[in-house]
């Protein structure tokens, strides 16, 4: 393992003298904007599915009321008078 590290340290250059030209920066911006547009399009296409998923996930409607709770408020008011 030590021998491999020694060989790699001799092969790898210490300085690269590399730079980023304006074309590289504009390409990076273009890729980021394309990614944002792609995500926006996917949300548009699958919006109903996304909306239904979160609606069912956070829905406060219950199919059956908890024990001791009545769904008809008129009967509760008649019974107390």
PDB file of N, CA and C in Angstrom:
ATOM      1  N   UNK A   1       0.831  -1.192   0.000  1.00  0.00           N
ATOM      2  CA  UNK A   1       0.000   0.000   0.000  1.00  0.00           C
ATOM      3  C   UNK A   1       0.870   1.248   0.000  1.00  0.00           C
ATOM      4  N   UNK A   2       1.915   1.238   0.812  1.00  0.00           N
ATOM      5  CA  UNK A   2       2.815   2.390   0.888  1.00  0.00           C
ATOM      6  C   UNK A   2       3.531   2.576  -0.447  1.00  0.00           C
ATOM      7  N   UNK A   3       3.892   1.467  -1.087  1.00  0.00           N
ATOM      8  CA  UNK A   3       4.556   1.545  -2.386  1.00  0.00           C
ATOM      9  C   UNK A   3       3.652   2.158  -3.441  1.00  0.00           C
ATOM     10  N   UNK A   4       2.364   1.807  -3.421  1.00  0.00           N
ATOM     11  CA  UNK A   4       1.404   2.367  -4.369  1.00  0.00           C
ATOM     12  C   UNK A   4       1.265   3.869  -4.173  1.00  0.00           C
ATOM     13  N   UNK A   5       1.188   4.304  -2.927  1.00  0.00           N
ATOM     14  CA  UNK A   5       1.103   5.738  -2.650  1.00  0.00           C
ATOM     15  C   UNK A   5       2.364   6.464  -3.095  1.00  0.00           C
ATOM     16  N   UNK A   6       3.516   5.846  -2.944  1.00  0.00           N
ATOM     17  CA  UNK A   6       4.771   6.468  -3.374  1.00  0.00           C
ATOM     18  C   UNK A   6       4.806   6.621  -4.889  1.00  0.00           C
ATOM     19  N   UNK A   7       4.363   5.603  -5.613  1.00  0.00           N
ATOM     20  CA  UNK A   7       4.339   5.675  -7.081  1.00  0.00           C
ATOM     21  C   UNK A   7       3.338   6.726  -7.541  1.00  0.00           C
ATOM     22  N   UNK A   8       2.158   6.759  -6.927  1.00  0.00           N
ATOM     23  CA  UNK A   8       1.151   7.747  -7.306  1.00  0.00           C
ATOM     24  C   UNK A   8       1.622   9.169  -7.022  1.00  0.00           C
ATOM     25  N   UNK A   9       2.351   9.378  -5.951  1.00  0.00           N
ATOM     26  CA  UNK A   9       2.841  10.724  -5.644  1.00  0.00           C
ATOM     27  C   UNK A   9       3.881  11.181  -6.658  1.00  0.00           C
ATOM     28  N   UNK A  10       4.575  10.255  -7.303  1.00  0.00           N
ATOM     29  CA  UNK A  10       5.538  10.621  -8.343  1.00  0.00           C
ATOM     30  C   UNK A  10       4.857  10.871  -9.690  1.00  0.00           C
ATOM     31  N   UNK A  11       3.732  10.208  -9.928  1.00  0.00           N
ATOM     32  CA  UNK A  11       3.041  10.329 -11.215  1.00  0.00           C
ATOM     33  C   UNK A  11       2.155  11.571 -11.268  1.00  0.00           C
ATOM     34  N   UNK A  12       1.456  11.878 -10.199  1.00  0.00           N
ATOM     35  CA  UNK A  12       0.492  12.979 -10.170  1.00  0.00           C
ATOM     36  C   UNK A  12       1.243  14.308 -10.142  1.00  0.00           C
ATOM     37  N   UNK A  13       0.920  15.233 -11.056  1.00  0.00           N
ATOM     38  CA  UNK A  13       1.602  16.532 -11.051  1.00  0.00           C
ATOM     39  C   UNK A  13       1.186  17.374  -9.846  1.00  0.00           C
ATOM     40  N   UNK A  14       2.062  18.248  -9.410  1.00  0.00           N
ATOM     41  CA  UNK A  14       1.781  19.082  -8.240  1.00  0.00           C
ATOM     42  C   UNK A  14       0.922  20.290  -8.594  1.00  0.00           C
ATOM     43  N   UNK A  15       1.143  20.894  -9.736  1.00  0.00           N
ATOM     44  CA  UNK A  15       0.305  22.022 -10.144  1.00  0.00           C
ATOM     45  C   UNK A  15      -0.256  21.736 -11.530  1.00  0.00           C
ATOM     46  N   UNK A  16      -1.470  22.214 -11.768  1.00  0.00           N
ATOM     47  CA  UNK A  16      -2.136  21.899 -13.023  1.00  0.00           C
ATOM     48  C   UNK A  16      -2.149  23.077 -13.985  1.00  0.00           C
ATOM     49  N   UNK A  17      -1.991  24.293 -13.497  1.00  0.00           N
ATOM     50  CA  UNK A  17      -2.079  25.499 -14.332  1.00  0.00           C
ATOM     51  C   UNK A  17      -3.372  25.508 -15.150  1.00  0.00           C
ATOM     52  N   UNK A  18      -4.471  25.156 -14.509  1.00  0.00           N
ATOM     53  CA  UNK A  18      -5.761  25.094 -15.185  1.00  0.00           C
ATOM     54  C   UNK A  18      -6.556  26.360 -14.904  1.00  0.00           C
ATOM     55  N   UNK A  19      -7.464  26.667 -15.796  1.00  0.00           N
ATOM     56  CA  UNK A  19      -8.321  27.829 -15.623  1.00  0.00           C
ATOM     57  C   UNK A  19      -9.693  27.514 -16.203  1.00  0.00           C
ATOM     58  N   UNK A  20     -10.668  28.296 -15.808  1.00  0.00           N
ATOM     59  CA  UNK A  20     -12.013  28.181 -16.359  1.00  0.00           C
ATOM     60  C   UNK A  20     -12.253  29.387 -17.249  1.00  0.00           C
ATOM     61  N   UNK A  21     -12.526  29.143 -18.498  1.00  0.00           N
ATOM     62  CA  UNK A  21     -12.789  30.251 -19.406  1.00  0.00           C
ATOM     63  C   UNK A  21     -14.264  30.641 -19.326  1.00  0.00           C
ATOM     64  N   UNK A  22     -14.658  31.759 -19.923  1.00  0.00           N
ATOM     65  CA  UNK A  22     -16.060  32.189 -19.865  1.00  0.00           C
ATOM     66  C   UNK A  22     -17.025  31.165 -20.472  1.00  0.00           C
ATOM     67  N   UNK A  23     -16.580  30.409 -21.447  1.00  0.00           N
ATOM     68  CA  UNK A  23     -17.447  29.391 -22.041  1.00  0.00           C
ATOM     69  C   UNK A  23     -17.826  28.309 -21.046  1.00  0.00           C
ATOM     70  N   UNK A  24     -16.906  27.959 -20.160  1.00  0.00           N
ATOM     71  CA  UNK A  24     -17.193  26.945 -19.145  1.00  0.00           C
ATOM     72  C   UNK A  24     -18.229  27.458 -18.154  1.00  0.00           C
ATOM     73  N   UNK A  25     -18.087  28.709 -17.747  1.00  0.00           N
ATOM     74  CA  UNK A  25     -19.058  29.287 -16.813  1.00  0.00           C
ATOM     75  C   UNK A  25     -20.449  29.359 -17.411  1.00  0.00           C
ATOM     76  N   UNK A  26     -20.545  29.763 -18.674  1.00  0.00           N
ATOM     77  CA  UNK A  26     -21.862  29.837 -19.308  1.00  0.00           C
ATOM     78  C   UNK A  26     -22.450  28.441 -19.504  1.00  0.00           C
ATOM     79  N   UNK A  27     -21.602  27.445 -19.739  1.00  0.00           N
ATOM     80  CA  UNK A  27     -22.092  26.075 -19.870  1.00  0.00           C
ATOM     81  C   UNK A  27     -22.664  25.574 -18.550  1.00  0.00           C
ATOM     82  N   UNK A  28     -22.003  25.881 -17.456  1.00  0.00           N
ATOM     83  CA  UNK A  28     -22.496  25.465 -16.137  1.00  0.00           C
ATOM     84  C   UNK A  28     -23.843  26.122 -15.845  1.00  0.00           C
ATOM     85  N   UNK A  29     -23.970  27.404 -16.162  1.00  0.00           N
ATOM     86  CA  UNK A  29     -25.243  28.106 -15.961  1.00  0.00           C
ATOM     87  C   UNK A  29     -26.328  27.493 -16.835  1.00  0.00           C
ATOM     88  N   UNK A  30     -25.989  27.148 -18.074  1.00  0.00           N
ATOM     89  CA  UNK A  30     -26.948  26.540 -18.984  1.00  0.00           C
ATOM     90  C   UNK A  30     -27.434  25.191 -18.455  1.00  0.00           C
ATOM     91  N   UNK A  31     -26.545  24.394 -17.913  1.00  0.00           N
ATOM     92  CA  UNK A  31     -26.925  23.090 -17.357  1.00  0.00           C
ATOM     93  C   UNK A  31     -27.847  23.278 -16.154  1.00  0.00           C
ATOM     94  N   UNK A  32     -27.538  24.242 -15.292  1.00  0.00           N
ATOM     95  CA  UNK A  32     -28.389  24.489 -14.122  1.00  0.00           C
ATOM     96  C   UNK A  32     -29.782  24.956 -14.539  1.00  0.00           C
ATOM     97  N   UNK A  33     -29.857  25.855 -15.522  1.00  0.00           N
ATOM     98  CA  UNK A  33     -31.162  26.326 -15.992  1.00  0.00           C
ATOM     99  C   UNK A  33     -31.956  25.199 -16.654  1.00  0.00           C
ATOM    100  N   UNK A  34     -31.281  24.330 -17.394  1.00  0.00           N
ATOM    101  CA  UNK A  34     -31.964  23.191 -18.009  1.00  0.00           C
ATOM    102  C   UNK A  34     -32.498  22.237 -16.945  1.00  0.00           C
ATOM    103  N   UNK A  35     -31.751  22.052 -15.869  1.00  0.00           N
ATOM    104  CA  UNK A  35     -32.212  21.185 -14.783  1.00  0.00           C
ATOM    105  C   UNK A  35     -33.450  21.771 -14.114  1.00  0.00           C
ATOM    106  N   UNK A  36     -33.450  23.075 -13.877  1.00  0.00           N
ATOM    107  CA  UNK A  36     -34.618  23.732 -13.266  1.00  0.00           C
ATOM    108  C   UNK A  36     -35.826  23.620 -14.192  1.00  0.00           C
ATOM    109  N   UNK A  37     -35.618  23.835 -15.496  1.00  0.00           N
ATOM    110  CA  UNK A  37     -36.719  23.719 -16.454  1.00  0.00           C
ATOM    111  C   UNK A  37     -37.238  22.285 -16.513  1.00  0.00           C
ATOM    112  N   UNK A  38     -36.350  21.311 -16.456  1.00  0.00           N
ATOM    113  CA  UNK A  38     -36.765  19.912 -16.482  1.00  0.00           C
ATOM    114  C   UNK A  38     -37.589  19.529 -15.270  1.00  0.00           C
ATOM    115  N   UNK A  39     -37.171  19.989 -14.106  1.00  0.00           N
ATOM    116  CA  UNK A  39     -37.935  19.710 -12.883  1.00  0.00           C
ATOM    117  C   UNK A  39     -39.295  20.397 -12.953  1.00  0.00           C
ATOM    118  N   UNK A  40     -39.328  21.620 -13.462  1.00  0.00           N
ATOM    119  CA  UNK A  40     -40.601  22.324 -13.615  1.00  0.00           C
ATOM    120  C   UNK A  40     -41.548  21.596 -14.551  1.00  0.00           C
ATOM    121  N   UNK A  41     -41.018  21.075 -15.642  1.00  0.00           N
ATOM    122  CA  UNK A  41     -41.849  20.324 -16.585  1.00  0.00           C
ATOM    123  C   UNK A  41     -42.373  19.036 -15.953  1.00  0.00           C
ATOM    124  N   UNK A  42     -41.528  18.334 -15.208  1.00  0.00           N
ATOM    125  CA  UNK A  42     -41.981  17.112 -14.544  1.00  0.00           C
ATOM    126  C   UNK A  42     -43.082  17.397 -13.532  1.00  0.00           C
ATOM    127  N   UNK A  43     -42.949  18.486 -12.799  1.00  0.00           N
ATOM    128  CA  UNK A  43     -43.988  18.857 -11.832  1.00  0.00           C
ATOM    129  C   UNK A  43     -45.282  19.165 -12.566  1.00  0.00           C
ATOM    130  N   UNK A  44     -45.187  19.854 -13.709  1.00  0.00           N
ATOM    131  CA  UNK A  44     -46.382  20.178 -14.488  1.00  0.00           C
ATOM    132  C   UNK A  44     -47.070  18.912 -14.990  1.00  0.00           C
ATOM    133  N   UNK A  45     -46.292  17.971 -15.502  1.00  0.00           N
ATOM    134  CA  UNK A  45     -46.861  16.750 -16.070  1.00  0.00           C
ATOM    135  C   UNK A  45     -47.503  15.889 -14.986  1.00  0.00           C
ATOM    136  N   UNK A  46     -46.849  15.763 -13.847  1.00  0.00           N
ATOM    137  CA  UNK A  46     -47.334  14.874 -12.795  1.00  0.00           C
ATOM    138  C   UNK A  46     -48.027  15.626 -11.661  1.00  0.00           C
ATOM    139  N   UNK A  47     -48.514  16.844 -11.884  1.00  0.00           N
ATOM    140  CA  UNK A  47     -49.069  17.676 -10.820  1.00  0.00           C
ATOM    141  C   UNK A  47     -50.270  17.020 -10.144  1.00  0.00           C
ATOM    142  N   UNK A  48     -51.194  16.458 -10.914  1.00  0.00           N
ATOM    143  CA  UNK A  48     -52.382  15.852 -10.293  1.00  0.00           C
ATOM    144  C   UNK A  48     -52.001  14.682  -9.401  1.00  0.00           C
ATOM    145  N   UNK A  49     -51.070  13.871  -9.831  1.00  0.00           N
ATOM    146  CA  UNK A  49     -50.625  12.755  -8.999  1.00  0.00           C
ATOM    147  C   UNK A  49     -49.952  13.226  -7.728  1.00  0.00           C
ATOM    148  N   UNK A  50     -49.118  14.257  -7.841  1.00  0.00           N
ATOM    149  CA  UNK A  50     -48.438  14.819  -6.664  1.00  0.00           C
ATOM    150  C   UNK A  50     -49.462  15.413  -5.703  1.00  0.00           C
ATOM    151  N   UNK A  51     -50.420  16.165  -6.255  1.00  0.00           N
ATOM    152  CA  UNK A  51     -51.442  16.804  -5.424  1.00  0.00           C
ATOM    153  C   UNK A  51     -52.300  15.761  -4.709  1.00  0.00           C
ATOM    154  N   UNK A  52     -52.696  14.719  -5.420  1.00  0.00           N
ATOM    155  CA  UNK A  52     -53.512  13.670  -4.799  1.00  0.00           C
ATOM    156  C   UNK A  52     -52.738  12.918  -3.726  1.00  0.00           C
ATOM    157  N   UNK A  53     -51.450  12.681  -3.963  1.00  0.00           N
ATOM    158  CA  UNK A  53     -50.633  11.978  -2.972  1.00  0.00           C
ATOM    159  C   UNK A  53     -50.571  12.765  -1.672  1.00  0.00           C
ATOM    160  N   UNK A  54     -50.251  14.065  -1.754  1.00  0.00           N
ATOM    161  CA  UNK A  54     -50.140  14.853  -0.536  1.00  0.00           C
ATOM    162  C   UNK A  54     -51.503  15.125   0.086  1.00  0.00           C
ATOM    163  N   UNK A  55     -52.561  15.212  -0.720  1.00  0.00           N
ATOM    164  CA  UNK A  55     -53.901  15.387  -0.158  1.00  0.00           C
ATOM    165  C   UNK A  55     -54.300  14.177   0.671  1.00  0.00           C
ATOM    166  N   UNK A  56     -54.022  12.989   0.155  1.00  0.00           N
ATOM    167  CA  UNK A  56     -54.374  11.789   0.911  1.00  0.00           C
ATOM    168  C   UNK A  56     -53.448  11.595   2.108  1.00  0.00           C
ATOM    169  N   UNK A  57     -52.222  12.075   2.000  1.00  0.00           N
ATOM    170  CA  UNK A  57     -51.266  11.924   3.093  1.00  0.00           C
ATOM    171  C   UNK A  57     -51.633  12.813   4.278  1.00  0.00           C
ATOM    172  N   UNK A  58     -52.048  14.046   3.999  1.00  0.00           N
ATOM    173  CA  UNK A  58     -52.349  15.004   5.060  1.00  0.00           C
ATOM    174  C   UNK A  58     -53.843  15.242   5.234  1.00  0.00           C
ATOM    175  N   UNK A  59     -54.673  14.350   4.741  1.00  0.00           N
ATOM    176  CA  UNK A  59     -56.115  14.516   4.832  1.00  0.00           C
ATOM    177  C   UNK A  59     -56.563  14.395   6.285  1.00  0.00           C
ATOM    178  N   UNK A  60     -57.443  15.316   6.706  1.00  0.00           N
ATOM    179  CA  UNK A  60     -57.953  15.269   8.080  1.00  0.00           C
ATOM    180  C   UNK A  60     -59.316  14.594   8.135  1.00  0.00           C
ATOM    181  N   UNK A  61     -59.852  14.206   6.989  1.00  0.00           N
ATOM    182  CA  UNK A  61     -61.147  13.528   6.967  1.00  0.00           C
ATOM    183  C   UNK A  61     -60.970  12.093   7.440  1.00  0.00           C
ATOM    184  N   UNK A  62     -61.898  11.650   8.279  1.00  0.00           N
ATOM    185  CA  UNK A  62     -61.866  10.276   8.768  1.00  0.00           C
ATOM    186  C   UNK A  62     -63.095   9.565   8.235  1.00  0.00           C
ATOM    187  N   UNK A  63     -62.936   8.299   7.943  1.00  0.00           N
ATOM    188  CA  UNK A  63     -64.065   7.534   7.433  1.00  0.00           C
ATOM    189  C   UNK A  63     -65.055   7.229   8.548  1.00  0.00           C
ATOM    190  N   UNK A  64     -64.579   6.960   9.744  1.00  0.00           N
ATOM    191  CA  UNK A  64     -65.454   6.694  10.879  1.00  0.00           C
ATOM    192  C   UNK A  64     -65.050   7.623  12.015  1.00  0.00           C
ATOM    193  N   UNK A  65     -66.030   8.193  12.715  1.00  0.00           N
ATOM    194  CA  UNK A  65     -65.684   9.080  13.829  1.00  0.00           C
ATOM    195  C   UNK A  65     -65.127   8.280  14.996  1.00  0.00           C
ATOM    196  N   UNK A  66     -64.313   8.899  15.832  1.00  0.00           N
ATOM    197  CA  UNK A  66     -63.801   8.207  17.021  1.00  0.00           C
ATOM    198  C   UNK A  66     -64.941   7.846  17.961  1.00  0.00           C
ATOM    199  N   UNK A  67     -64.695   6.901  18.855  1.00  0.00           N
ATOM    200  CA  UNK A  67     -65.733   6.462  19.787  1.00  0.00           C
ATOM    201  C   UNK A  67     -66.188   7.621  20.661  1.00  0.00           C
ATOM    202  N   UNK A  68     -67.496   7.692  20.895  1.00  0.00           N
ATOM    203  CA  UNK A  68     -68.046   8.737  21.735  1.00  0.00           C
ATOM    204  C   UNK A  68     -68.349  10.019  20.979  1.00  0.00           C
ATOM    205  N   UNK A  69     -67.991  10.089  19.721  1.00  0.00           N
ATOM    206  CA  UNK A  69     -68.240  11.290  18.924  1.00  0.00           C
ATOM    207  C   UNK A  69     -69.395  11.004  17.976  1.00  0.00           C
ATOM    208  N   UNK A  70     -70.295  11.956  17.851  1.00  0.00           N
ATOM    209  CA  UNK A  70     -71.422  11.820  16.944  1.00  0.00           C
ATOM    210  C   UNK A  70     -71.200  12.734  15.753  1.00  0.00           C
ATOM    211  N   UNK A  71     -71.633  12.274  14.579  1.00  0.00           N
ATOM    212  CA  UNK A  71     -71.481  13.111  13.390  1.00  0.00           C
ATOM    213  C   UNK A  71     -72.698  13.989  13.177  1.00  0.00           C
ATOM    214  N   UNK A  72     -73.806  13.722  13.847  1.00  0.00           N
ATOM    215  CA  UNK A  72     -75.017  14.503  13.675  1.00  0.00           C
ATOM    216  C   UNK A  72     -75.151  15.455  14.859  1.00  0.00           C
ATOM    217  N   UNK A  73     -74.920  16.735  14.631  1.00  0.00           N
ATOM    218  CA  UNK A  73     -74.952  17.721  15.712  1.00  0.00           C
ATOM    219  C   UNK A  73     -76.372  18.038  16.154  1.00  0.00           C
ATOM    220  N   UNK A  74     -77.379  17.850  15.281  1.00  0.00           N
ATOM    221  CA  UNK A  74     -78.759  18.140  15.657  1.00  0.00           C
ATOM    222  C   UNK A  74     -79.233  17.190  16.751  1.00  0.00           C
ATOM    223  N   UNK A  75     -78.851  15.930  16.681  1.00  0.00           N
ATOM    224  CA  UNK A  75     -79.263  14.978  17.706  1.00  0.00           C
ATOM    225  C   UNK A  75     -78.606  15.302  19.038  1.00  0.00           C
ATOM    226  N   UNK A  76     -77.359  15.781  19.008  1.00  0.00           N
ATOM    227  CA  UNK A  76     -76.684  16.143  20.250  1.00  0.00           C
ATOM    228  C   UNK A  76     -77.396  17.306  20.926  1.00  0.00           C
ATOM    229  N   UNK A  77     -77.837  18.291  20.148  1.00  0.00           N
ATOM    230  CA  UNK A  77     -78.493  19.461  20.730  1.00  0.00           C
ATOM    231  C   UNK A  77     -79.874  19.108  21.263  1.00  0.00           C
ATOM    232  N   UNK A  78     -80.606  18.204  20.590  1.00  0.00           N
ATOM    233  CA  UNK A  78     -81.935  17.818  21.052  1.00  0.00           C
ATOM    234  C   UNK A  78     -81.849  17.023  22.347  1.00  0.00           C
ATOM    235  N   UNK A  79     -80.826  16.221  22.487  1.00  0.00           N
ATOM    236  CA  UNK A  79     -80.691  15.381  23.670  1.00  0.00           C
ATOM    237  C   UNK A  79     -80.327  16.177  24.910  1.00  0.00           C
ATOM    238  N   UNK A  80     -79.710  17.343  24.777  1.00  0.00           N
ATOM    239  CA  UNK A  80     -79.296  18.122  25.937  1.00  0.00           C
ATOM    240  C   UNK A  80     -80.379  19.065  26.421  1.00  0.00           C
ATOM    241  N   UNK A  81     -81.447  19.342  25.636  1.00  0.00           N
ATOM    242  CA  UNK A  81     -82.445  20.299  26.086  1.00  0.00           C
ATOM    243  C   UNK A  81     -83.484  19.692  26.955  1.00  0.00           C
TER     244      UNK A  81
END
